[in-house]
Tab-separated table of C-alpha atoms in Angstrom:
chain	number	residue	atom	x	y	z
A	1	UNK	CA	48.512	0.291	-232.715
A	2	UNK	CA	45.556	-0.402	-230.248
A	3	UNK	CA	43.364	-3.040	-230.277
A	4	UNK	CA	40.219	-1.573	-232.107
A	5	UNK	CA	42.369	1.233	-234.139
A	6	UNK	CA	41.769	-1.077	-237.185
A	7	UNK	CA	37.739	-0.693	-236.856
A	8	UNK	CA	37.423	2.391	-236.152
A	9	UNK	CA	36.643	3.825	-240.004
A	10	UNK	CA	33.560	0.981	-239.599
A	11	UNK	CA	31.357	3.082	-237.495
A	12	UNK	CA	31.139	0.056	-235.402
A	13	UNK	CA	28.299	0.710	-232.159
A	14	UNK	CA	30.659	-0.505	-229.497
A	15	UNK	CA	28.720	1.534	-227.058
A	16	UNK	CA	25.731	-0.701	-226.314
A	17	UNK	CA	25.010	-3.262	-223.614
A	18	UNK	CA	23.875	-6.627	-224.641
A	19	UNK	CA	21.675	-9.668	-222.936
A	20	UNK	CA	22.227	-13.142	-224.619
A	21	UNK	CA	19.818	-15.726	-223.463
A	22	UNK	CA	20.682	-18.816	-224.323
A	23	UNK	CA	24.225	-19.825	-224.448
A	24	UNK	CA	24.650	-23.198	-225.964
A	25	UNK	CA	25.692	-22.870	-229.577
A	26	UNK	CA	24.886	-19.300	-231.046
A	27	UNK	CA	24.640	-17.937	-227.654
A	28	UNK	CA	28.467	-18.533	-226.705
A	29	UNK	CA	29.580	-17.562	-230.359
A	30	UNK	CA	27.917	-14.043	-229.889
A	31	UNK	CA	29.391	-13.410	-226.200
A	32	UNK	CA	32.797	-14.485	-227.799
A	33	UNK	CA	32.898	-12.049	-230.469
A	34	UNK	CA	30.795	-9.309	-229.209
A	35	UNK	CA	33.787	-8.866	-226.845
A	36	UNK	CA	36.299	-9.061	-229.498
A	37	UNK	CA	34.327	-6.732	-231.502
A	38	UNK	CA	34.674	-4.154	-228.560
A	39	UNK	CA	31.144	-4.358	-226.849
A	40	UNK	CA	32.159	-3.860	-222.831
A	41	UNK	CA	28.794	-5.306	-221.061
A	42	UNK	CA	27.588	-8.495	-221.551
A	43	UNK	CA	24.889	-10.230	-219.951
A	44	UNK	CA	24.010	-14.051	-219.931
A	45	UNK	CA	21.099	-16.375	-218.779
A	46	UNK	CA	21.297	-20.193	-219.381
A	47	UNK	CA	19.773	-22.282	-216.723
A	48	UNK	CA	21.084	-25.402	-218.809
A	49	UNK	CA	24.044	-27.313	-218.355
A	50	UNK	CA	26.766	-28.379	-220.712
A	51	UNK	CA	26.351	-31.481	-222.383
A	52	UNK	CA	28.522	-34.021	-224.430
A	53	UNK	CA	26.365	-32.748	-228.081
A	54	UNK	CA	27.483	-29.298	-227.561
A	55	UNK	CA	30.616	-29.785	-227.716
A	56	UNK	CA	30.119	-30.306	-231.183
A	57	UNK	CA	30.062	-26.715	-231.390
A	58	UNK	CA	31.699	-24.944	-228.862
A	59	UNK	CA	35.601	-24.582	-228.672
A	60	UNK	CA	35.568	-25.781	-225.250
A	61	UNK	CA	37.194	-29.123	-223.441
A	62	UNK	CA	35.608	-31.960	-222.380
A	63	UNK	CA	35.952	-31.192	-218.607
A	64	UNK	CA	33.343	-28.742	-218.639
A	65	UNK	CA	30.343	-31.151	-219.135
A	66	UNK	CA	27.922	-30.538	-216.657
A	67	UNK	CA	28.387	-26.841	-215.819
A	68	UNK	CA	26.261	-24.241	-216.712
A	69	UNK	CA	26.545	-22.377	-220.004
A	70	UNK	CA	26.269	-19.171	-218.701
A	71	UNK	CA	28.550	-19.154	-216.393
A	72	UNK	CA	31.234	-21.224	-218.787
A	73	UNK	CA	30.544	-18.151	-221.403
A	74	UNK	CA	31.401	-15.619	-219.420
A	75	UNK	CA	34.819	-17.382	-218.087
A	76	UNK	CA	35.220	-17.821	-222.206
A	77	UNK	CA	35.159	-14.452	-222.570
A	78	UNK	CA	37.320	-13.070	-219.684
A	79	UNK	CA	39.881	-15.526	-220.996
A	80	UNK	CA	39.785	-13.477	-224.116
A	81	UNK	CA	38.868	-10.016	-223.141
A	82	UNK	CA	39.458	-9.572	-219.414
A	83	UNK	CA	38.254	-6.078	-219.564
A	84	UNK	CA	35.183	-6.995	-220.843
A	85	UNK	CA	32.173	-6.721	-217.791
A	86	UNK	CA	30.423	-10.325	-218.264
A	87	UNK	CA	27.488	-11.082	-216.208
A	88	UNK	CA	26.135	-14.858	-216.009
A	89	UNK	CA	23.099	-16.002	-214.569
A	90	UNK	CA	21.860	-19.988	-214.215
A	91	UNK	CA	18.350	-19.531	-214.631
A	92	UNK	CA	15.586	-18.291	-217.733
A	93	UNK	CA	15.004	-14.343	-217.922
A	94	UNK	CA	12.099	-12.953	-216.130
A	95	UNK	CA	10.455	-9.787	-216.344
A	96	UNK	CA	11.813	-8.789	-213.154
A	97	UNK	CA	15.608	-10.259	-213.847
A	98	UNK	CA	16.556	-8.232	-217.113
A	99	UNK	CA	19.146	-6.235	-217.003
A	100	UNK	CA	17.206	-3.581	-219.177
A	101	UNK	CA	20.591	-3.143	-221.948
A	102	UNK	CA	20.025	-1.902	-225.326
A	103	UNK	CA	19.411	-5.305	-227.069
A	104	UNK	CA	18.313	-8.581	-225.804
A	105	UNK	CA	20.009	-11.192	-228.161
A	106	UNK	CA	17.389	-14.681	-228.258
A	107	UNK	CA	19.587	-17.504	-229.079
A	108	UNK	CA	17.146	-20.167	-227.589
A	109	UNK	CA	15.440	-22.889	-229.109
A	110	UNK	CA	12.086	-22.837	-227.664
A	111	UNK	CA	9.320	-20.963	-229.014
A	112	UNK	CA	7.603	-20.183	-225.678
A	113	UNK	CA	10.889	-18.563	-224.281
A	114	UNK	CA	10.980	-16.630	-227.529
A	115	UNK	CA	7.690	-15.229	-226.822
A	116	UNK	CA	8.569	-14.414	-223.113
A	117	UNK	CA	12.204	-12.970	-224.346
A	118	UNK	CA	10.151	-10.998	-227.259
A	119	UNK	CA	7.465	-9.439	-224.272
A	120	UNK	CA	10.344	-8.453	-221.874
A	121	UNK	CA	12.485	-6.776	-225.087
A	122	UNK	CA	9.475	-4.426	-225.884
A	123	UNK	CA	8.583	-3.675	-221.965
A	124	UNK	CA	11.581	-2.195	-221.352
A	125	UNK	CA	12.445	-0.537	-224.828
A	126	UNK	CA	15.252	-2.918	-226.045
A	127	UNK	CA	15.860	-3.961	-229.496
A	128	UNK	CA	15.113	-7.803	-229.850
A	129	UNK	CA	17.311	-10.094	-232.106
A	130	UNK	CA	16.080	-13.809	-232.935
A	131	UNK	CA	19.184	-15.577	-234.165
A	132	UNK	CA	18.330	-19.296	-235.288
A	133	UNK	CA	18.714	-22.043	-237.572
A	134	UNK	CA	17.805	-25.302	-238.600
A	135	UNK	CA	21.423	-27.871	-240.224
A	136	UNK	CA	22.263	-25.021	-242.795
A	137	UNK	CA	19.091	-22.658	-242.753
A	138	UNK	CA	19.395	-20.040	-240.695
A	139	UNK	CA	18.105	-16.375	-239.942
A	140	UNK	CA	18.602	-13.495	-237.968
A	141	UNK	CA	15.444	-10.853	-237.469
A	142	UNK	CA	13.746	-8.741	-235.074
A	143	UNK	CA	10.906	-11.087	-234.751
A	144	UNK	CA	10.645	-14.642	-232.958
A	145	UNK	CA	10.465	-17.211	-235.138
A	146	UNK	CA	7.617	-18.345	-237.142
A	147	UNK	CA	7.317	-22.091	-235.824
A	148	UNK	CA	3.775	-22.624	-236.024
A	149	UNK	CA	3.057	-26.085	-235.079
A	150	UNK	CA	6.779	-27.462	-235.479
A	151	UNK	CA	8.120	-28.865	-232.667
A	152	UNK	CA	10.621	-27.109	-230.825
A	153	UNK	CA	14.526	-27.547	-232.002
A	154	UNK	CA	16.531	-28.893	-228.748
A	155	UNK	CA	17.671	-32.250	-230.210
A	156	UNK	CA	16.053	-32.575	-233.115
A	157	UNK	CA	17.717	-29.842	-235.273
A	158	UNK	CA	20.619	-30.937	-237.042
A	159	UNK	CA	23.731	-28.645	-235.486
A	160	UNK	CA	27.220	-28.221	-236.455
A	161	UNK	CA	29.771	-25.141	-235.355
A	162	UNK	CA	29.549	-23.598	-239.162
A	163	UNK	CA	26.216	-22.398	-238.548
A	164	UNK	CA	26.670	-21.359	-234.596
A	165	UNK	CA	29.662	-19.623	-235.900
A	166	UNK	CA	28.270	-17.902	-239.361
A	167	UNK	CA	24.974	-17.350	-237.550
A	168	UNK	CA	26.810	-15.463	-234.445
A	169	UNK	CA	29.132	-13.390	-237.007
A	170	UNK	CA	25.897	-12.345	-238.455
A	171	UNK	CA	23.751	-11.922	-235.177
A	172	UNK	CA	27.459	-9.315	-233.965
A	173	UNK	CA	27.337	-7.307	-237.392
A	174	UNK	CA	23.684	-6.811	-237.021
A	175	UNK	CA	23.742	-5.247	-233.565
A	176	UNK	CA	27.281	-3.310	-234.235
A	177	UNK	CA	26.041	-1.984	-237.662
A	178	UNK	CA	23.390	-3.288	-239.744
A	179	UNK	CA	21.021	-3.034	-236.985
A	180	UNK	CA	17.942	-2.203	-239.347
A	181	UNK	CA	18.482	-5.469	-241.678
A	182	UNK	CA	17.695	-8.447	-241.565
A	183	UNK	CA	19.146	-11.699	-242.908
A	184	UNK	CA	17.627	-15.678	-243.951
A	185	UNK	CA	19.636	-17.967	-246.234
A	186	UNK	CA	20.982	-21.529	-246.414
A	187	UNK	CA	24.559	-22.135	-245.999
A	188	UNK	CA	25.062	-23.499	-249.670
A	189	UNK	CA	23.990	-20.109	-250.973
A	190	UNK	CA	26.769	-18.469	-249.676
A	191	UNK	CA	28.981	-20.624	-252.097
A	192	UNK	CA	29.935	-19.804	-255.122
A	193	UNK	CA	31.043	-22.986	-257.465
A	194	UNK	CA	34.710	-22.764	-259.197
């Protein structure tokens, strides 16, 4: 049996190139099982480095504090799907860097890169995904968040790998399938009590 033959009844969109800015949390989680999902071209900008609190959320060692996320992504996902083309770039996506692919992924936590990210998306005719959340709110549209006058969410949001993890799953399914739907919800409404 081959390694998708299992999926293949899910009319899963393998076909489509992807560009995931931001790779600290959600970012990474969405690289990681994009690939596993079959998706073959990957793209990655993080000018950020790894730091000690994202660890907290990333099944990586200790060792690779202080490189850049990008670039520690995309050696994540050779390790898992060597086949897999992975592009990585240190630095925030311009106009004039994107890789024009089919859907630019915003996993950042800044609402002026999510404008810029938003403006690029529609330019060039790709499909624009905001994945976020907020300790165990989260959402996944085709709009950039609606912060208003909140501050931005590097180190003040309250971050765990559940919600990088559910959040990614989510952000995947949405690009490979459910591409017209959207999805916001707290963490605790996905439980059912027993």
């Amino acid at each position: 049996m081959g390694l998708y033959d299992r999926q293949e009844t899910l009319d899963l969109k393998t076909d489509k190139t992807i560009c995931i800015v931001g790779c600290g949390g959600i970012g990474y989680w969405v690289a990681k099982l994009a690939a596993m999902s079959g998706i073959e071209e990957i793209y990655l900008f993080d000018p950020d480095t790894i730091d000690e609190s994202n660890l907290n959320r990333l099944d990586l060692p200790i060792n690779v504090i202080g490189r850049n996320k990008a670039e520690i992504t995309k050696i994540a996902v050779n390790m898992i799907r060597s086949n897999c083309m992975v592009y990585s770039f240190p630095f925030k996506l311009k106009n004039h860097t994107f890789p024009r692919t089919d859907w630019l992924i915003d996993c950042t936590d800044k609402f002026k890169s999510q404008e810029d990210n938003y403006k690029i998306a529609k330019e060039y005719g790709s499909k624009y995904v905001k994945a976020g959340y907020n300790g165990e709110n989260f959402s996944i549209h085709n709009k950039i968040a609606e912060w208003g006058d909140a501050d931005d969410g590097y180190t003040i949001t309250p971050s765990w790998v559940v919600p990088a993890v559910i959040v990614a799953s989510f952000t995947v399914a949405k690009i490979m399938k459910y591409y017209d739907s959207e999805i916001a919800t707290n963490i605790p409404l996905l439980f059912k009590e027993v």
